[in-house]
Amino acid sequence: MNRIRTGIDYVDYGRSRPPRRALQLVLGAIAISAFGSAWLLHDGASAAADPAVGQTEAVVEAAGGQIASAASAQPEGAAATAVTPSGDDADQLTIPVNAVLNGKAAAQPSTLLAMTHDSSAARAALAQPLVSAQPSAQVAASEAAAIGDADDGGDDGDESPDEDVVSAIAKQIDDKPAAPIHLPKGLKLKSSVVLVVDQKSGDVLAAQNADRVQPIASLTKLMTALVISEAHQPMDEKLEITSADIDRIKHSYSRLQPGMTFTRRELLLLALMSSENRAASALGRHYPGGFQAFVSAMNAKAKSLGMTHTHYHDANGLSSQNVSNAEDLVKLVKAAYQVPLIRDFSTNVQHTVHPGRRSLHYVSSNRLVRARNDWHIGLQKTGFTNEAGHCLVMQATVKGRPLIMVLLDSDGKLTRFADAQRVRRWINSGKAHIASSARGHSASAS
């Protein structure tokens, strides 16, 4: 009859559907165990007096999820047997906290339901040292999966990350020491790496993880500009964008299409002002000796400036092998600031180029430069990749004092600019002298 009315055969799954009572018993046992364990606390005063007991609720919640996942993995009959209490036994279900915290719950779901609600036993279990509910190997697996998603657009499916990658990340998690914090009192910033230096005296006003080496993304373009300016090539020479300038690493977007021609001056301006990757690549390719000679010149210049923790792999910073630290970047900013062309181009607000019939309008990648405000910025460069995070270096005069700010690996796209504003307010408040005598990261004035 159904086929006649709708053209679709309806199948009666009533006989083949597995009984649902076992699932109901599992869920009921979890609920009972949660309420039973909460009852152990007796009242709020005893929970407050015993910090370990105060963690029961969170532990029970985590354990409940592990029991549910473990029970669902068991054969239906086994799950029903493990969670079928009788009479008052249903009120005596609690969870061995130490087993849950050590990751044993999934392997032994039945033992989690075997303990009674004796308060002394529960307190003894809770008194044991708490450890991470997620072992470092599991954290490493999730981070490796996240890295894979970031690299290829998140189309990994359900494939597990390579075991070698997981082991390497797990080792890093276990071995990584606590990051030292050196920010002065009254200055709260959200960038992972901070270094604020008086440009003239070299006094360090604020520092946090200033010696940590990490990818620097498009901050690389400051060195690109410095090498180009010292090569004394004709700035009005026409250079062509080719397929060799296309980003094959991050697949970043660019409006500079192969076949377009620009002067060297225009490409340098676009690279510094709006961080155009293909512009920086074309500048490196047209260096005497070609691209490899250009990268060698970048590393040689870094060495001459005393940037001992810096290495360059390309001209635009797309490779994560372009690395440095805040201390070295201060030296780079000081050297680049000596070149008027770099100062001018990096602080330009907007510019329009005409590679053909169409025109391309570009603006600064730094919103502090674009905004109408009272900032006195003498040089700046922004940068971002997934590995480097959001980065910013600036030379700015605050309260008549020339400063160099290095803000790396900020929380979000706008955090680096907000941190720069916080530094300026802190300087204007007159509290900066508290840290000015600390020369732990001293950098001599250029």
Coordinates of C-alpha atoms in Angstrom, one line a residue:
M1 CA 0.0 0.0 0.0
N2 CA 2.8 2.4 0.8
R3 CA 4.5 1.8 -2.5
I4 CA 1.2 2.5 -4.3
R5 CA 0.8 5.9 -2.5
T6 CA 4.3 7.2 -2.5
G7 CA 6.4 5.0 -4.8
I8 CA 8.7 4.2 -1.8
D9 CA 9.0 0.9 0.0
Y10 CA 8.9 1.3 3.7
V11 CA 10.8 -1.3 5.7
D12 CA 9.7 -2.3 9.1
Y13 CA 12.8 -2.2 11.3
G14 CA 10.9 -3.0 14.4
R15 CA 12.1 -6.6 14.6
S16 CA 15.7 -5.8 13.7
R17 CA 16.2 -2.8 15.9
P18 CA 18.3 -3.7 19.0
P19 CA 16.7 -3.4 22.4
R20 CA 17.2 0.1 23.9
R21 CA 17.0 -0.9 27.5
A22 CA 20.8 -1.4 27.8
L23 CA 21.4 2.1 26.7
Q24 CA 18.8 3.4 29.2
L25 CA 20.5 1.6 32.0
V26 CA 23.9 3.0 31.0
L27 CA 22.6 6.6 31.0
G28 CA 20.7 6.0 34.3
A29 CA 23.9 4.6 36.0
I30 CA 25.9 7.7 34.9
A31 CA 23.2 10.0 36.3
I32 CA 23.0 8.1 39.5
S33 CA 26.8 8.0 40.0
A34 CA 27.0 11.8 39.4
F35 CA 24.3 12.6 42.0
G36 CA 25.7 10.0 44.4
S37 CA 29.2 11.5 44.2
A38 CA 27.9 15.0 44.7
W39 CA 26.1 13.8 47.8
L40 CA 29.5 12.8 49.3
L41 CA 30.4 16.5 49.7
H42 CA 27.6 16.7 52.4
D43 CA 27.6 20.5 52.4
G44 CA 29.3 23.6 51.0
A45 CA 31.4 24.1 54.1
S46 CA 33.1 20.8 54.0
A47 CA 33.8 21.2 50.3
A48 CA 35.4 24.6 50.9
A49 CA 37.5 23.2 53.7
D50 CA 38.9 20.4 51.6
P51 CA 40.1 21.7 48.2
A52 CA 40.6 18.2 46.8
V53 CA 37.0 17.3 47.5
G54 CA 35.9 20.6 45.9
Q55 CA 37.1 19.1 42.6
T56 CA 34.7 16.2 42.6
E57 CA 32.1 17.8 40.5
A58 CA 34.5 18.5 37.6
V59 CA 36.0 15.0 37.9
V60 CA 32.7 13.3 37.9
E61 CA 31.6 15.2 34.8
A62 CA 34.8 14.2 33.0
A63 CA 34.5 10.6 34.2
G64 CA 30.8 10.4 33.1
G65 CA 31.9 11.2 29.5
Q66 CA 34.5 8.6 29.6
I67 CA 32.1 6.0 31.0
A68 CA 29.6 6.8 28.3
S69 CA 32.2 6.5 25.5
A70 CA 33.6 3.2 27.0
A71 CA 30.2 1.7 27.5
S72 CA 29.1 2.5 23.9
A73 CA 32.2 0.7 22.7
Q74 CA 31.3 -2.5 24.6
P75 CA 29.0 -5.2 23.2
E76 CA 25.4 -4.6 24.1
G77 CA 25.2 -7.5 26.6
A78 CA 28.5 -6.6 28.3
A79 CA 27.4 -3.0 28.8
A80 CA 24.1 -4.1 30.3
T81 CA 25.8 -6.5 32.7
A82 CA 28.3 -3.8 33.9
V83 CA 25.7 -1.2 34.7
T84 CA 22.8 -3.2 36.1
P85 CA 22.6 -2.5 39.8
S86 CA 19.8 -3.9 42.0
G87 CA 17.9 -2.3 44.8
D88 CA 19.8 0.2 46.9
D89 CA 23.0 -0.6 45.2
A90 CA 22.0 2.0 42.6
D91 CA 22.6 4.7 45.2
Q92 CA 26.1 3.5 46.1
L93 CA 27.7 4.1 42.7
T94 CA 30.7 6.4 42.8
I95 CA 33.7 6.9 40.6
P96 CA 37.4 6.0 41.5
V97 CA 38.8 9.4 40.8
N98 CA 42.5 8.3 40.7
A99 CA 41.6 5.8 37.9
V100 CA 39.8 8.4 35.9
L101 CA 42.6 11.0 36.2
N102 CA 45.2 8.4 35.1
G103 CA 43.2 7.6 32.0
K104 CA 42.1 4.1 33.1
A105 CA 38.4 4.7 32.9
A106 CA 38.0 3.9 29.2
A107 CA 39.8 0.6 29.6
Q108 CA 37.9 -0.6 32.7
P109 CA 34.3 0.8 32.6
S110 CA 33.0 -1.8 35.0
T111 CA 35.4 -0.9 37.8
L112 CA 34.3 2.7 37.7
L113 CA 30.9 1.6 38.9
A114 CA 32.1 -0.8 41.7
M115 CA 33.1 1.6 44.5
T116 CA 30.7 2.3 47.3
H117 CA 29.9 5.8 48.5
D118 CA 31.8 5.5 51.7
S119 CA 33.0 9.1 52.4
S120 CA 36.4 8.1 53.8
A121 CA 37.2 6.1 50.7
A122 CA 36.1 8.9 48.5
R123 CA 38.2 11.4 50.4
A124 CA 41.3 9.1 50.2
A125 CA 40.9 8.9 46.5
L126 CA 40.5 12.6 46.1
A127 CA 43.5 13.3 48.3
Q128 CA 45.8 11.7 45.7
P129 CA 47.8 14.1 43.6
L130 CA 45.8 15.3 40.6
V131 CA 47.3 14.9 37.2
S132 CA 46.2 16.0 33.8
A133 CA 43.0 14.3 32.7
Q134 CA 44.5 14.2 29.2
P135 CA 48.0 12.7 28.9
S136 CA 50.6 14.6 26.9
A137 CA 50.4 12.1 24.1
Q138 CA 46.7 12.8 23.7
V139 CA 47.4 16.6 23.8
A140 CA 50.1 16.1 21.2
A141 CA 47.7 14.1 18.9
S142 CA 45.1 16.9 19.1
E143 CA 47.8 19.5 18.3
A144 CA 49.2 17.5 15.5
A145 CA 45.7 17.2 14.0
A146 CA 45.2 20.9 14.4
I147 CA 48.5 21.6 12.6
G148 CA 47.4 19.3 9.8
D149 CA 44.1 21.1 9.5
A150 CA 45.8 24.5 9.3
D151 CA 48.2 23.3 6.6
D152 CA 45.7 21.9 4.2
G153 CA 42.4 23.6 4.9
G154 CA 41.1 21.1 7.4
D155 CA 40.2 18.3 4.9
D156 CA 42.1 15.6 6.8
G157 CA 39.0 13.6 7.5
D158 CA 39.4 11.2 10.4
E159 CA 42.9 10.0 9.7
S160 CA 45.1 9.8 12.7
P161 CA 48.3 12.0 12.8
D162 CA 51.6 10.2 12.2
E163 CA 52.9 8.6 15.4
D164 CA 56.4 10.2 15.0
V165 CA 54.8 13.6 14.9
V166 CA 52.7 12.9 17.9
S167 CA 55.7 11.6 19.9
A168 CA 57.8 14.7 18.9
I169 CA 55.0 17.1 20.0
A170 CA 54.4 15.2 23.2
K171 CA 58.1 15.4 24.1
Q172 CA 58.0 19.2 23.5
I173 CA 55.0 19.5 25.7
D174 CA 56.7 17.5 28.5
D175 CA 60.1 19.2 28.2
K176 CA 58.9 22.8 27.6
P177 CA 59.8 25.0 30.6
A178 CA 57.5 27.7 31.9
A179 CA 57.9 30.9 29.9
P180 CA 59.7 33.6 31.9
I181 CA 57.7 36.8 32.4
H182 CA 59.6 40.0 32.8
L183 CA 57.0 42.7 32.2
P184 CA 57.2 45.5 34.7
K185 CA 54.3 46.0 37.2
G186 CA 51.5 48.0 35.7
L187 CA 52.0 46.9 32.1
K188 CA 49.8 44.1 31.0
L189 CA 50.2 42.9 27.4
K190 CA 48.8 40.0 25.4
S191 CA 51.7 39.4 23.0
S192 CA 53.8 36.4 23.8
V193 CA 57.1 38.1 23.0
V194 CA 57.6 41.8 24.0
L195 CA 60.7 44.0 23.9
V196 CA 60.5 47.8 24.3
V197 CA 63.8 49.6 24.1
D198 CA 64.9 53.3 24.3
Q199 CA 66.4 53.8 20.9
K200 CA 69.0 56.3 22.1
S201 CA 70.2 54.8 25.4
G202 CA 69.5 51.2 24.7
D203 CA 67.7 50.9 28.0
V204 CA 65.1 48.1 28.1
L205 CA 61.8 49.4 29.4
A206 CA 59.8 46.1 29.1
A207 CA 60.8 42.6 28.1
Q208 CA 59.1 39.2 27.9
N209 CA 60.6 36.2 26.2
A210 CA 62.9 38.6 24.3
D211 CA 65.4 35.8 23.5
R212 CA 62.9 33.3 22.2
V213 CA 63.6 32.3 18.6
Q214 CA 60.5 31.9 16.4
P215 CA 59.3 32.5 12.8
I216 CA 58.9 36.1 12.0
A217 CA 56.7 36.1 8.9
S218 CA 56.7 39.4 6.9
L219 CA 59.0 41.1 9.3
T220 CA 61.5 39.5 7.0
K221 CA 60.7 42.3 4.4
L222 CA 62.6 44.8 6.5
M223 CA 65.8 42.9 5.8
T224 CA 64.7 42.6 2.1
A225 CA 64.4 46.3 1.9
L226 CA 67.7 46.9 3.7
V227 CA 69.6 44.6 1.2
I228 CA 67.8 46.2 -1.8
S229 CA 68.7 49.7 -0.6
E230 CA 72.4 48.8 -0.2
A231 CA 72.6 47.1 -3.6
H232 CA 72.1 50.5 -5.3
Q233 CA 70.2 49.1 -8.2
P234 CA 68.2 51.5 -10.4
M235 CA 65.0 52.2 -8.6
D236 CA 63.2 53.1 -11.9
E237 CA 64.1 49.8 -13.6
K238 CA 61.0 47.9 -14.8
L239 CA 60.6 44.4 -13.2
E240 CA 58.1 41.8 -14.3
I241 CA 56.0 39.6 -12.0
T242 CA 56.3 35.9 -13.1
S243 CA 54.9 32.6 -12.0
A244 CA 58.1 32.1 -9.9
D245 CA 56.7 34.8 -7.6
I246 CA 53.5 32.9 -6.8
D247 CA 53.3 31.7 -3.3
R248 CA 53.6 27.9 -3.3
I249 CA 53.9 27.6 0.5
K250 CA 50.8 29.3 2.0
H251 CA 49.0 29.9 -1.3
S252 CA 48.4 33.5 -0.2
Y253 CA 46.4 35.8 -2.5
S254 CA 48.0 38.6 -4.5
R255 CA 46.6 41.1 -7.1
L256 CA 50.0 41.2 -8.8
Q257 CA 49.5 38.9 -11.7
P258 CA 52.2 37.3 -13.8
G259 CA 53.0 39.6 -16.8
M260 CA 52.5 42.8 -14.9
T261 CA 55.5 45.2 -14.7
F262 CA 56.4 47.6 -12.0
T263 CA 59.4 49.7 -11.1
R264 CA 61.7 48.5 -8.4
R265 CA 60.6 51.5 -6.4
E266 CA 56.9 50.6 -6.6
L267 CA 57.6 47.0 -5.6
L268 CA 59.6 48.1 -2.6
L269 CA 56.8 50.4 -1.6
L270 CA 54.2 47.7 -1.9
A271 CA 56.4 45.2 0.0
L272 CA 56.9 47.6 3.0
M273 CA 53.6 49.4 3.1
S274 CA 51.1 46.7 2.4
S275 CA 53.3 43.6 2.8
E276 CA 52.9 42.4 -0.8
N277 CA 54.5 38.9 -1.0
R278 CA 55.0 38.8 -4.8
A279 CA 56.6 42.2 -4.8
A280 CA 59.2 41.0 -2.3
S281 CA 59.8 37.9 -4.2
A282 CA 60.3 39.8 -7.5
L283 CA 62.8 42.1 -5.8
G284 CA 64.8 39.1 -4.6
R285 CA 64.8 37.4 -8.0
H286 CA 66.2 40.5 -9.8
Y287 CA 69.1 40.9 -7.3
P288 CA 72.5 40.4 -8.9
G289 CA 73.2 36.7 -8.9
G290 CA 69.5 35.8 -8.6
F291 CA 67.4 34.6 -5.7
Q292 CA 69.9 32.5 -3.9
A293 CA 72.5 35.2 -4.0
F294 CA 69.9 37.6 -2.5
V295 CA 69.1 35.2 0.4
S296 CA 72.8 34.8 1.1
A297 CA 73.1 38.6 1.2
M298 CA 70.3 38.8 3.7
N299 CA 72.0 36.3 6.0
A300 CA 75.3 38.1 5.6
K301 CA 73.8 41.4 6.5
A302 CA 72.1 39.8 9.6
K303 CA 75.5 38.5 10.7
S304 CA 77.1 41.9 10.2
L305 CA 74.4 43.5 12.4
G306 CA 75.1 41.0 15.2
M307 CA 71.8 39.2 14.7
T308 CA 73.2 35.9 15.9
H309 CA 69.8 34.2 16.3
T310 CA 68.4 35.1 12.9
H311 CA 68.2 33.1 9.7
Y312 CA 66.5 33.9 6.4
H313 CA 65.2 31.4 3.8
D314 CA 63.3 33.7 1.4
A315 CA 62.5 37.3 0.7
N316 CA 58.9 37.6 1.9
G317 CA 58.8 35.6 5.1
L318 CA 56.3 32.9 4.0
S319 CA 58.7 30.1 5.0
S320 CA 58.7 29.2 8.7
Q321 CA 62.5 28.9 8.3
N322 CA 62.7 32.7 8.5
V323 CA 63.4 33.0 12.2
S324 CA 64.7 35.6 14.7
N325 CA 64.1 36.9 18.2
A326 CA 63.1 40.2 19.7
E327 CA 66.6 41.2 20.6
D328 CA 67.8 40.7 17.0
L329 CA 64.8 42.5 15.6
V330 CA 65.6 45.6 17.6
K331 CA 69.0 45.6 15.8
L332 CA 67.2 45.3 12.4
V333 CA 64.8 48.1 13.1
K334 CA 67.7 50.4 14.2
A335 CA 69.6 49.6 11.0
A336 CA 66.5 50.0 8.7
Y337 CA 65.7 53.3 10.4
Q338 CA 68.9 54.8 9.1
V339 CA 67.6 54.5 5.5
P340 CA 65.2 57.3 4.7
L341 CA 63.5 55.4 1.9
I342 CA 62.6 52.5 4.2
R343 CA 61.2 55.0 6.8
D344 CA 59.1 56.7 4.1
F345 CA 57.8 53.6 2.4
S346 CA 57.0 51.7 5.6
T347 CA 54.9 54.6 7.0
N348 CA 53.1 55.4 3.7
V349 CA 49.3 55.4 4.2
Q350 CA 48.2 54.5 0.7
H351 CA 49.4 54.3 -2.9
T352 CA 47.9 53.5 -6.3
V353 CA 49.9 51.7 -9.0
H354 CA 49.0 51.4 -12.7
P355 CA 50.4 48.2 -14.2
G356 CA 48.3 48.6 -17.3
R357 CA 44.9 49.9 -18.1
R358 CA 43.6 49.0 -14.6
S359 CA 44.8 50.6 -11.4
L360 CA 45.5 48.9 -8.1
H361 CA 45.0 50.8 -4.8
Y362 CA 46.9 49.7 -1.7
V363 CA 46.8 50.8 1.9
S364 CA 49.1 50.3 4.9
S365 CA 48.8 47.0 6.7
N366 CA 49.2 48.9 10.0
R367 CA 46.0 50.4 11.3
L368 CA 47.9 52.7 13.6
V369 CA 49.4 54.3 10.4
R370 CA 46.1 54.4 8.7
A371 CA 44.2 55.9 11.6
R372 CA 44.0 59.6 12.3
N373 CA 45.8 59.8 15.6
D374 CA 48.7 61.5 17.4
W375 CA 51.1 58.6 16.9
H376 CA 54.6 59.6 15.7
I377 CA 55.7 56.5 13.9
G378 CA 59.1 56.6 12.1
L379 CA 59.1 53.0 10.9
Q380 CA 56.9 49.9 11.1
K381 CA 56.3 46.5 9.7
T382 CA 53.6 43.9 10.3
G383 CA 53.7 40.2 9.8
F384 CA 51.5 37.1 10.1
T385 CA 51.6 33.4 9.4
N386 CA 50.1 30.5 11.5
E387 CA 53.6 29.6 12.8
A388 CA 54.6 33.2 13.7
G389 CA 51.3 34.6 14.9
H390 CA 50.5 38.3 14.5
C391 CA 53.6 40.4 14.8
L392 CA 54.5 44.1 14.8
V393 CA 57.8 46.1 15.0
M394 CA 57.8 49.9 15.2
Q395 CA 59.9 52.8 15.8
A396 CA 57.8 55.6 17.4
T397 CA 58.4 58.7 19.5
V398 CA 56.4 58.7 22.7
K399 CA 56.5 61.6 25.1
G400 CA 59.6 62.9 23.3
R401 CA 61.3 59.5 23.7
P402 CA 62.3 57.5 20.6
L403 CA 61.3 53.9 21.2
I404 CA 61.6 50.6 19.4
M405 CA 58.7 48.2 20.1
V406 CA 58.8 44.5 19.2
L407 CA 55.5 42.6 19.7
L408 CA 55.4 39.0 18.5
D409 CA 52.9 36.1 18.5
S410 CA 50.0 38.2 19.7
D411 CA 46.6 36.6 20.6
G412 CA 44.7 38.1 17.7
K413 CA 44.8 40.3 14.6
L414 CA 44.2 43.5 16.6
T415 CA 46.1 42.6 19.8
R416 CA 49.5 43.8 18.6
F417 CA 48.1 47.2 17.9
A418 CA 46.2 47.3 21.2
D419 CA 49.5 46.3 22.9
A420 CA 51.3 49.2 21.3
Q421 CA 48.6 51.5 22.6
R422 CA 49.0 50.1 26.1
V423 CA 52.8 50.6 25.9
R424 CA 52.3 54.2 24.9
R425 CA 49.8 54.9 27.7
W426 CA 52.3 53.2 30.1
I427 CA 55.1 55.5 28.9
N428 CA 52.9 58.6 29.1
S429 CA 51.9 57.6 32.7
G430 CA 55.5 58.2 33.8
K431 CA 55.9 54.7 35.2
A432 CA 58.4 53.5 32.5
H433 CA 61.4 54.7 34.6
I434 CA 60.8 51.8 37.0
A435 CA 62.2 49.4 34.4
S436 CA 64.6 51.7 32.6
S437 CA 67.5 50.7 34.8
A438 CA 67.1 47.0 33.9
R439 CA 69.6 46.4 31.1
G440 CA 69.3 42.6 30.9
H441 CA 68.7 42.9 27.2
S442 CA 70.8 46.0 26.5
A443 CA 71.2 47.0 22.9
S444 CA 73.7 49.8 22.1
A445 CA 72.3 52.7 20.2
S446 CA 73.1 53.0 16.5

